[in-house]
Amino acid sequence: MITVLSGGTGTPKLLQGLKEIVDPKDLTIIVNTLENNYFSGVYVSADIDTVLYTMSDMINDEFWYGVKDDTFITHDRLEELGCPELLRIGDIDRATKIQKTQLMEKYGLAKACEIQARNMGIESKIIPMSEEDSEIKIVTDIGELEFHDFLIKHQSEPEVLDVKFSNVNPAEGVVDAIRNSDAVIIGPSNPITSILPILSLEGVRDALKDTYVIAVSPIIGSGAVSGPANKFMKALDIDVSAVGVASLYNDFLDNIVIDDKDVNLKSQIKQIVNKVTVTNTIMNNLGVKKNLAQIIVDSIP
Ligand code: GDP
């Protein structure tokens, strides 16, 4: 059994490779819920939906958001009616979100995800990190912003001074999944807003100490492959490099995969993490995704 900790862009790319080389039944994916909120009358759990669409081969993997070849009839009509949406939600994607909202209000988020995963023919277990909503604020040079306002309205442009989020309780099954796994993979997701929220859940860091954990660095050189991870790390005084990523996970990490371009950092990281694996981590095609997944799986003791 392998458990993967995931956000909504980098790790789903790795999941595309992983699901080709391991039996999806042997995968549990614990997904970040920090950004979850209501938009346009529906509950949006963007990272969970990205993982659902990735595992059911529906993902729009140009944007890592929404369904490929979706239409935007409802979105466009809302705009015509003078009710523009902050998030551009496609029609098929909206159906998923409407159903999730209804299921969640009745059974809670974890059960809603379980039902939707089953309906989509997904054999892996997909668990939200928490049933509770988090409070998140991005403190910037233009004031405190809601996460989606920072990302979408302000296009991640303001200077980030701090990232603050509230602690929530783990959903049922999160800590047990880690404890009962042969390995935990921390995918290349935003360390601050996708992975730290999962690591902050009660019992998670301790469970990780007792399990083989391998992480893939989302930082290559001194920048993120995409998104604002570098700004968030800088704001929290964490070195924006694979070294900084390793230092965030050093109390439980057994192996870190860094990119070929960072081979010069290997000896420095070796002082923090037992094993450092160097390979191509830029997952721009299925071959690279499968190769990276295979290296990770082969490393499991
Ligand atoms: P979000 O939920 O959309 O913020 O997405 P994630 O947290 O899953 O992922 C964002 C992180 O993935 C960024 O820090 C990127 O640097 C990283 N990332 C995206 N694609 C790749 C890739 O192909 N390789 C590596 N190493 N990192 C990647």
CSV table of C-alpha atoms and ligand atoms in Angstrom, one decimal:
chain,number,residue,atom,x,y,z
A,1,MET,CA,0.0,0.0,0.0
A,2,ILE,CA,1.3,3.5,-0.9
A,3,THR,CA,-0.1,6.8,0.4
A,4,VAL,CA,0.5,10.0,-1.6
A,5,LEU,CA,0.1,13.5,-0.1
A,6,SER,CA,-1.2,15.8,-2.8
A,7,GLY,CA,-2.0,19.3,-3.9
A,8,GLY,CA,-3.5,20.1,-7.2
A,9,THR,CA,-0.8,20.5,-9.9
A,10,GLY,CA,2.6,18.9,-9.3
A,11,THR,CA,1.5,15.7,-7.5
A,12,PRO,CA,-1.4,14.9,-10.0
A,13,LYS,CA,1.3,14.9,-12.7
A,14,LEU,CA,3.1,12.2,-10.7
A,15,LEU,CA,-0.2,10.4,-10.1
A,16,GLN,CA,-0.6,10.0,-13.9
A,17,GLY,CA,2.7,8.1,-13.9
A,18,LEU,CA,2.1,6.2,-10.7
A,19,LYS,CA,-1.3,4.8,-11.8
A,20,GLU,CA,0.3,3.3,-14.8
A,21,ILE,CA,2.9,1.3,-12.8
A,22,VAL,CA,1.1,0.3,-9.6
A,23,ASP,CA,-2.3,-1.2,-9.1
A,24,PRO,CA,-4.6,1.8,-8.4
A,25,LYS,CA,-6.2,-0.3,-5.7
A,26,ASP,CA,-2.9,0.0,-3.8
A,27,LEU,CA,-2.9,3.8,-3.8
A,28,THR,CA,-4.4,6.1,-1.1
A,29,ILE,CA,-4.3,9.8,-1.9
A,30,ILE,CA,-4.6,12.3,0.9
A,31,VAL,CA,-5.6,15.6,-0.6
A,32,ASN,CA,-5.1,19.2,0.6
A,33,THR,CA,-8.3,21.1,1.5
A,34,LEU,CA,-6.9,24.4,2.6
A,35,GLU,CA,-8.4,26.3,-0.4
A,36,ASN,CA,-11.9,24.8,-0.1
A,37,ASN,CA,-14.7,27.3,-0.1
A,38,TYR,CA,-18.1,28.1,-1.6
A,39,PHE,CA,-18.1,29.9,-5.0
A,40,SER,CA,-21.1,30.5,-7.2
A,41,GLY,CA,-23.3,28.6,-4.9
A,42,VAL,CA,-21.3,25.4,-5.0
A,43,TYR,CA,-18.6,23.9,-2.7
A,44,VAL,CA,-15.3,24.1,-4.6
A,45,SER,CA,-12.6,21.6,-3.4
A,46,ALA,CA,-10.2,22.3,-6.3
A,47,ASP,CA,-7.4,19.9,-5.4
A,48,ILE,CA,-9.8,17.1,-4.7
A,49,ASP,CA,-11.5,17.5,-8.0
A,50,THR,CA,-8.2,17.7,-9.8
A,51,VAL,CA,-7.2,14.4,-8.2
A,52,LEU,CA,-10.6,12.8,-9.1
A,53,TYR,CA,-10.3,14.0,-12.7
A,54,THR,CA,-6.6,12.9,-12.9
A,55,MET,CA,-7.4,9.4,-11.6
A,56,SER,CA,-10.4,9.1,-14.0
A,57,ASP,CA,-8.5,10.5,-17.0
A,58,MET,CA,-10.8,13.5,-17.3
A,59,ILE,CA,-8.4,16.2,-16.2
A,60,ASN,CA,-7.7,19.3,-18.2
A,61,ASP,CA,-3.9,18.9,-17.9
A,62,GLU,CA,-3.2,22.2,-19.6
A,63,PHE,CA,-4.4,24.1,-16.6
A,64,TRP,CA,-4.6,21.2,-13.9
A,65,TYR,CA,-8.0,22.6,-13.2
A,66,GLY,CA,-11.4,21.3,-14.4
A,67,VAL,CA,-12.3,18.8,-17.1
A,68,LYS,CA,-10.7,18.6,-20.5
A,69,ASP,CA,-12.9,19.8,-23.4
A,70,ASP,CA,-15.5,21.2,-21.0
A,71,THR,CA,-17.9,23.8,-22.2
A,72,PHE,CA,-18.7,27.1,-20.3
A,73,ILE,CA,-22.3,27.8,-21.2
A,74,THR,CA,-23.4,28.4,-17.6
A,75,HIS,CA,-20.3,30.4,-16.8
A,76,ASP,CA,-20.9,32.7,-19.8
A,77,ARG,CA,-24.6,33.0,-19.1
A,78,LEU,CA,-23.9,34.1,-15.5
A,79,GLU,CA,-21.6,36.8,-16.9
A,80,GLU,CA,-24.3,38.0,-19.3
A,81,LEU,CA,-26.7,38.2,-16.3
A,82,GLY,CA,-24.3,40.5,-14.6
A,83,CYS,CA,-23.1,37.8,-12.1
A,84,PRO,CA,-19.4,37.1,-13.2
A,85,GLU,CA,-17.7,34.2,-11.4
A,86,LEU,CA,-14.3,34.6,-9.7
A,87,LEU,CA,-13.6,30.9,-10.6
A,88,ARG,CA,-14.3,29.9,-14.2
A,89,ILE,CA,-16.2,26.7,-13.7
A,90,GLY,CA,-17.0,24.5,-16.7
A,91,ASP,CA,-20.3,22.8,-17.2
A,92,ILE,CA,-19.2,19.2,-16.5
A,93,ASP,CA,-17.0,20.4,-13.7
A,94,ARG,CA,-20.0,22.3,-12.2
A,95,ALA,CA,-22.1,19.1,-12.3
A,96,THR,CA,-19.3,17.4,-10.2
A,97,LYS,CA,-19.3,20.3,-7.8
A,98,ILE,CA,-23.1,20.4,-7.5
A,99,GLN,CA,-23.2,16.7,-6.6
A,100,LYS,CA,-20.3,17.1,-4.2
A,101,THR,CA,-22.1,20.0,-2.4
A,102,GLN,CA,-25.2,17.9,-2.0
A,103,LEU,CA,-23.4,14.8,-0.9
A,104,MET,CA,-21.2,16.8,1.5
A,105,GLU,CA,-24.1,18.6,3.1
A,106,LYS,CA,-25.7,15.2,3.7
A,107,TYR,CA,-22.8,12.9,4.5
A,108,GLY,CA,-19.7,15.1,5.0
A,109,LEU,CA,-16.8,15.7,2.6
A,110,ALA,CA,-14.9,12.4,3.0
A,111,LYS,CA,-18.0,10.3,2.2
A,112,ALA,CA,-18.9,12.6,-0.7
A,113,CYS,CA,-15.4,12.0,-2.2
A,114,GLU,CA,-15.7,8.3,-1.7
A,115,ILE,CA,-19.0,8.2,-3.6
A,116,GLN,CA,-17.8,10.4,-6.4
A,117,ALA,CA,-14.6,8.4,-6.8
A,118,ARG,CA,-16.6,5.2,-7.1
A,119,ASN,CA,-19.0,6.8,-9.6
A,120,MET,CA,-16.1,7.8,-11.7
A,121,GLY,CA,-14.7,4.3,-11.7
A,122,ILE,CA,-11.6,5.2,-9.5
A,123,GLU,CA,-10.2,2.3,-7.6
A,124,SER,CA,-7.8,4.3,-5.5
A,125,LYS,CA,-8.9,5.7,-2.1
A,126,ILE,CA,-9.1,9.5,-2.2
A,127,ILE,CA,-9.3,11.1,1.3
A,128,PRO,CA,-9.6,14.8,2.0
A,129,MET,CA,-7.1,15.9,4.6
A,130,SER,CA,-10.0,17.3,6.8
A,131,GLU,CA,-13.7,17.5,7.0
A,132,GLU,CA,-13.3,21.0,8.3
A,133,ASP,CA,-12.8,24.2,6.4
A,134,SER,CA,-9.5,26.1,7.0
A,135,GLU,CA,-9.1,29.8,7.4
A,136,ILE,CA,-6.3,31.0,5.1
A,137,LYS,CA,-4.9,34.5,4.6
A,138,ILE,CA,-2.1,35.7,2.4
A,139,VAL,CA,-0.5,38.8,4.0
A,140,THR,CA,0.8,41.0,1.2
A,141,ASP,CA,2.1,44.5,0.6
A,142,ILE,CA,-1.4,45.5,-0.4
A,143,GLY,CA,-3.1,44.0,2.6
A,144,GLU,CA,-4.5,40.6,3.8
A,145,LEU,CA,-6.0,38.7,0.9
A,146,GLU,CA,-8.2,35.6,0.6
A,147,PHE,CA,-6.3,32.8,-1.1
A,148,HIS,CA,-8.3,32.8,-4.3
A,149,ASP,CA,-8.3,36.6,-4.5
A,150,PHE,CA,-4.5,36.5,-4.3
A,151,LEU,CA,-4.2,33.7,-6.9
A,152,ILE,CA,-6.9,34.8,-9.4
A,153,LYS,CA,-7.8,38.4,-8.9
A,154,HIS,CA,-4.3,39.5,-8.2
A,155,GLN,CA,-2.6,36.8,-10.3
A,156,SER,CA,-0.2,36.0,-7.4
A,157,GLU,CA,1.6,39.4,-8.1
A,158,PRO,CA,1.6,41.1,-4.7
A,159,GLU,CA,4.7,40.7,-2.5
A,160,VAL,CA,3.9,38.1,0.1
A,161,LEU,CA,4.8,38.9,3.7
A,162,ASP,CA,3.2,36.0,5.5
A,163,VAL,CA,0.9,33.0,5.0
A,164,LYS,CA,-1.5,32.2,7.8
A,165,PHE,CA,-3.8,29.3,8.1
A,166,SER,CA,-5.8,27.8,10.9
A,167,ASN,CA,-5.3,24.2,12.2
A,168,VAL,CA,-8.0,21.7,11.5
A,169,ASN,CA,-8.5,18.1,12.5
A,170,PRO,CA,-7.6,15.2,10.2
A,171,ALA,CA,-10.4,13.4,8.4
A,172,GLU,CA,-11.0,9.8,9.5
A,173,GLY,CA,-8.5,7.5,7.9
A,174,VAL,CA,-5.8,10.0,7.3
A,175,VAL,CA,-3.4,8.9,10.1
A,176,ASP,CA,-4.3,5.2,9.7
A,177,ALA,CA,-3.6,5.4,5.9
A,178,ILE,CA,-0.1,6.7,6.7
A,179,ARG,CA,0.5,4.1,9.5
A,180,ASN,CA,-0.7,1.2,7.3
A,181,SER,CA,1.4,2.1,4.2
A,182,ASP,CA,4.7,0.6,3.1
A,183,ALA,CA,5.6,4.1,1.9
A,184,VAL,CA,4.4,7.6,1.8
A,185,ILE,CA,5.1,9.8,-1.3
A,186,ILE,CA,5.1,13.5,-0.8
A,187,GLY,CA,4.5,14.7,-4.4
A,188,PRO,CA,6.0,17.9,-5.8
A,189,SER,CA,3.3,20.2,-4.5
A,190,ASN,CA,3.4,23.6,-2.9
A,191,PRO,CA,5.2,22.9,0.4
A,192,ILE,CA,3.5,25.8,2.2
A,193,THR,CA,-0.1,25.7,1.0
A,194,SER,CA,-0.5,22.1,-0.1
A,195,ILE,CA,1.8,20.0,2.0
A,196,LEU,CA,2.3,21.9,5.3
A,197,PRO,CA,-1.5,21.9,6.0
A,198,ILE,CA,-1.5,18.1,5.8
A,199,LEU,CA,1.7,17.9,8.0
A,200,SER,CA,0.0,20.2,10.5
A,201,LEU,CA,-2.8,17.7,11.2
A,202,GLU,CA,-2.6,16.0,14.6
A,203,GLY,CA,-0.8,12.7,14.4
A,204,VAL,CA,0.5,13.1,10.9
A,205,ARG,CA,4.2,14.0,11.5
A,206,ASP,CA,4.5,11.2,14.1
A,207,ALA,CA,2.9,8.6,11.8
A,208,LEU,CA,5.4,9.7,9.0
A,209,LYS,CA,8.3,9.2,11.4
A,210,ASP,CA,7.4,5.5,11.5
A,211,THR,CA,7.0,5.1,7.8
A,212,TYR,CA,9.3,5.2,4.8
A,213,VAL,CA,8.8,8.7,3.3
A,214,ILE,CA,10.1,9.9,-0.1
A,215,ALA,CA,9.4,13.4,-1.4
A,216,VAL,CA,9.9,15.0,-4.8
A,217,SER,CA,11.1,18.6,-4.7
A,218,PRO,CA,8.7,21.1,-6.4
A,219,ILE,CA,11.5,23.6,-6.4
A,220,ILE,CA,14.1,23.3,-9.2
A,221,GLY,CA,17.1,25.8,-9.0
A,222,SER,CA,15.7,28.8,-7.1
A,223,GLY,CA,12.2,28.7,-8.5
A,224,ALA,CA,8.9,26.8,-8.6
A,225,VAL,CA,8.0,25.0,-11.8
A,226,SER,CA,4.6,26.8,-11.6
A,227,GLY,CA,2.6,28.8,-9.0
A,228,PRO,CA,3.6,30.9,-6.1
A,229,ALA,CA,5.5,28.4,-3.9
A,230,ASN,CA,8.7,30.5,-4.1
A,231,LYS,CA,6.9,33.6,-2.8
A,232,PHE,CA,5.4,31.7,0.0
A,233,MET,CA,8.7,30.0,1.0
A,234,LYS,CA,10.5,33.3,0.9
A,235,ALA,CA,7.8,35.0,3.1
A,236,LEU,CA,8.3,32.3,5.7
A,237,ASP,CA,12.1,32.6,5.6
A,238,ILE,CA,12.7,29.2,4.0
A,239,ASP,CA,15.5,28.9,1.5
A,240,VAL,CA,13.8,28.7,-2.0
A,241,SER,CA,15.6,25.6,-3.2
A,242,ALA,CA,15.5,21.8,-2.8
A,243,VAL,CA,17.5,22.4,0.4
A,244,GLY,CA,14.7,24.5,1.8
A,245,VAL,CA,12.2,21.8,0.9
A,246,ALA,CA,14.3,19.1,2.5
A,247,SER,CA,14.6,21.2,5.7
A,248,LEU,CA,10.8,21.4,6.0
A,249,TYR,CA,10.4,17.6,6.0
A,250,ASN,CA,13.7,16.7,7.7
A,251,ASP,CA,12.2,15.2,10.9
A,252,PHE,CA,10.7,12.3,9.0
A,253,LEU,CA,12.1,12.2,5.4
A,254,ASP,CA,14.0,9.2,4.3
A,255,ASN,CA,14.7,10.1,0.6
A,256,ILE,CA,14.3,13.2,-1.5
A,257,VAL,CA,14.2,13.3,-5.2
A,258,ILE,CA,15.8,16.4,-6.7
A,259,ASP,CA,16.1,17.5,-10.3
A,260,ASP,CA,19.2,16.8,-12.4
A,261,LYS,CA,19.7,20.6,-12.5
A,262,ASP,CA,20.3,20.6,-8.7
A,263,VAL,CA,22.9,17.8,-8.7
A,264,ASN,CA,25.3,20.4,-7.1
A,265,LEU,CA,23.0,20.5,-4.0
A,266,LYS,CA,23.3,16.8,-3.4
A,267,SER,CA,26.0,16.8,-0.7
A,268,GLN,CA,24.4,19.7,1.1
A,269,ILE,CA,21.0,18.0,1.2
A,270,LYS,CA,22.7,14.7,2.3
A,271,GLN,CA,23.4,16.4,5.6
A,272,ILE,CA,19.7,16.8,6.2
A,273,VAL,CA,18.2,13.7,4.5
A,274,ASN,CA,19.5,10.1,4.5
A,275,LYS,CA,19.2,9.5,0.8
A,276,VAL,CA,19.1,12.0,-2.1
A,277,THR,CA,18.0,10.8,-5.6
A,278,VAL,CA,18.8,12.8,-8.6
A,279,THR,CA,16.8,12.5,-11.8
A,280,ASN,CA,14.7,14.5,-14.3
A,281,THR,CA,11.7,15.7,-12.4
A,282,ILE,CA,10.2,18.0,-15.1
A,283,MET,CA,7.1,16.0,-15.8
A,284,ASN,CA,6.2,17.3,-19.3
A,285,ASN,CA,5.3,13.9,-20.8
A,286,LEU,CA,4.0,10.5,-19.7
A,287,GLY,CA,7.4,8.9,-20.1
A,288,VAL,CA,9.0,11.2,-17.5
A,289,LYS,CA,6.0,10.8,-15.2
A,290,LYS,CA,6.3,7.0,-15.4
A,291,ASN,CA,10.0,7.0,-15.0
A,292,LEU,CA,9.9,9.2,-11.9
A,293,ALA,CA,7.1,7.0,-10.5
A,294,GLN,CA,9.2,3.9,-11.1
A,295,ILE,CA,12.3,5.3,-9.4
A,296,ILE,CA,10.2,6.2,-6.4
A,297,VAL,CA,8.5,2.7,-6.3
A,298,ASP,CA,11.8,1.0,-6.7
A,299,SER,CA,13.2,2.9,-3.7
A,300,ILE,CA,10.7,1.4,-1.3
A,301,PRO,CA,12.5,-0.9,1.1
B,1,GDP,P1,-1.7,23.8,-6.5
B,1,GDP,O1,-2.7,23.0,-5.5
B,1,GDP,O2,-2.3,24.1,-7.8
B,1,GDP,O3,-1.0,24.9,-5.8
B,1,GDP,O4,-0.7,22.7,-6.9
B,1,GDP,P2,0.4,21.9,-6.1
B,1,GDP,O5,0.6,22.4,-4.7
B,1,GDP,O6,0.1,20.4,-6.3
B,1,GDP,O7,1.6,22.1,-7.0
B,1,GDP,C1,2.3,23.3,-7.2
B,1,GDP,C2,3.8,22.9,-7.2
B,1,GDP,O8,4.1,21.9,-8.1
B,1,GDP,C3,4.6,24.1,-7.6
B,1,GDP,O9,5.4,24.4,-6.5
B,1,GDP,C4,5.4,23.6,-8.7
B,1,GDP,O10,6.8,24.0,-8.6
B,1,GDP,C5,5.3,22.1,-8.6
B,1,GDP,N1,5.4,21.4,-9.9
B,1,GDP,C6,4.5,21.5,-10.9
B,1,GDP,N2,4.9,20.7,-12.0
B,1,GDP,C7,6.0,20.1,-11.6
B,1,GDP,C8,6.9,19.2,-12.3
B,1,GDP,O11,6.7,18.8,-13.4
B,1,GDP,N3,8.0,18.8,-11.6
B,1,GDP,C9,8.3,19.3,-10.3
B,1,GDP,N4,9.5,18.9,-9.7
B,1,GDP,N5,7.5,20.2,-9.7
B,1,GDP,C10,6.4,20.6,-10.3
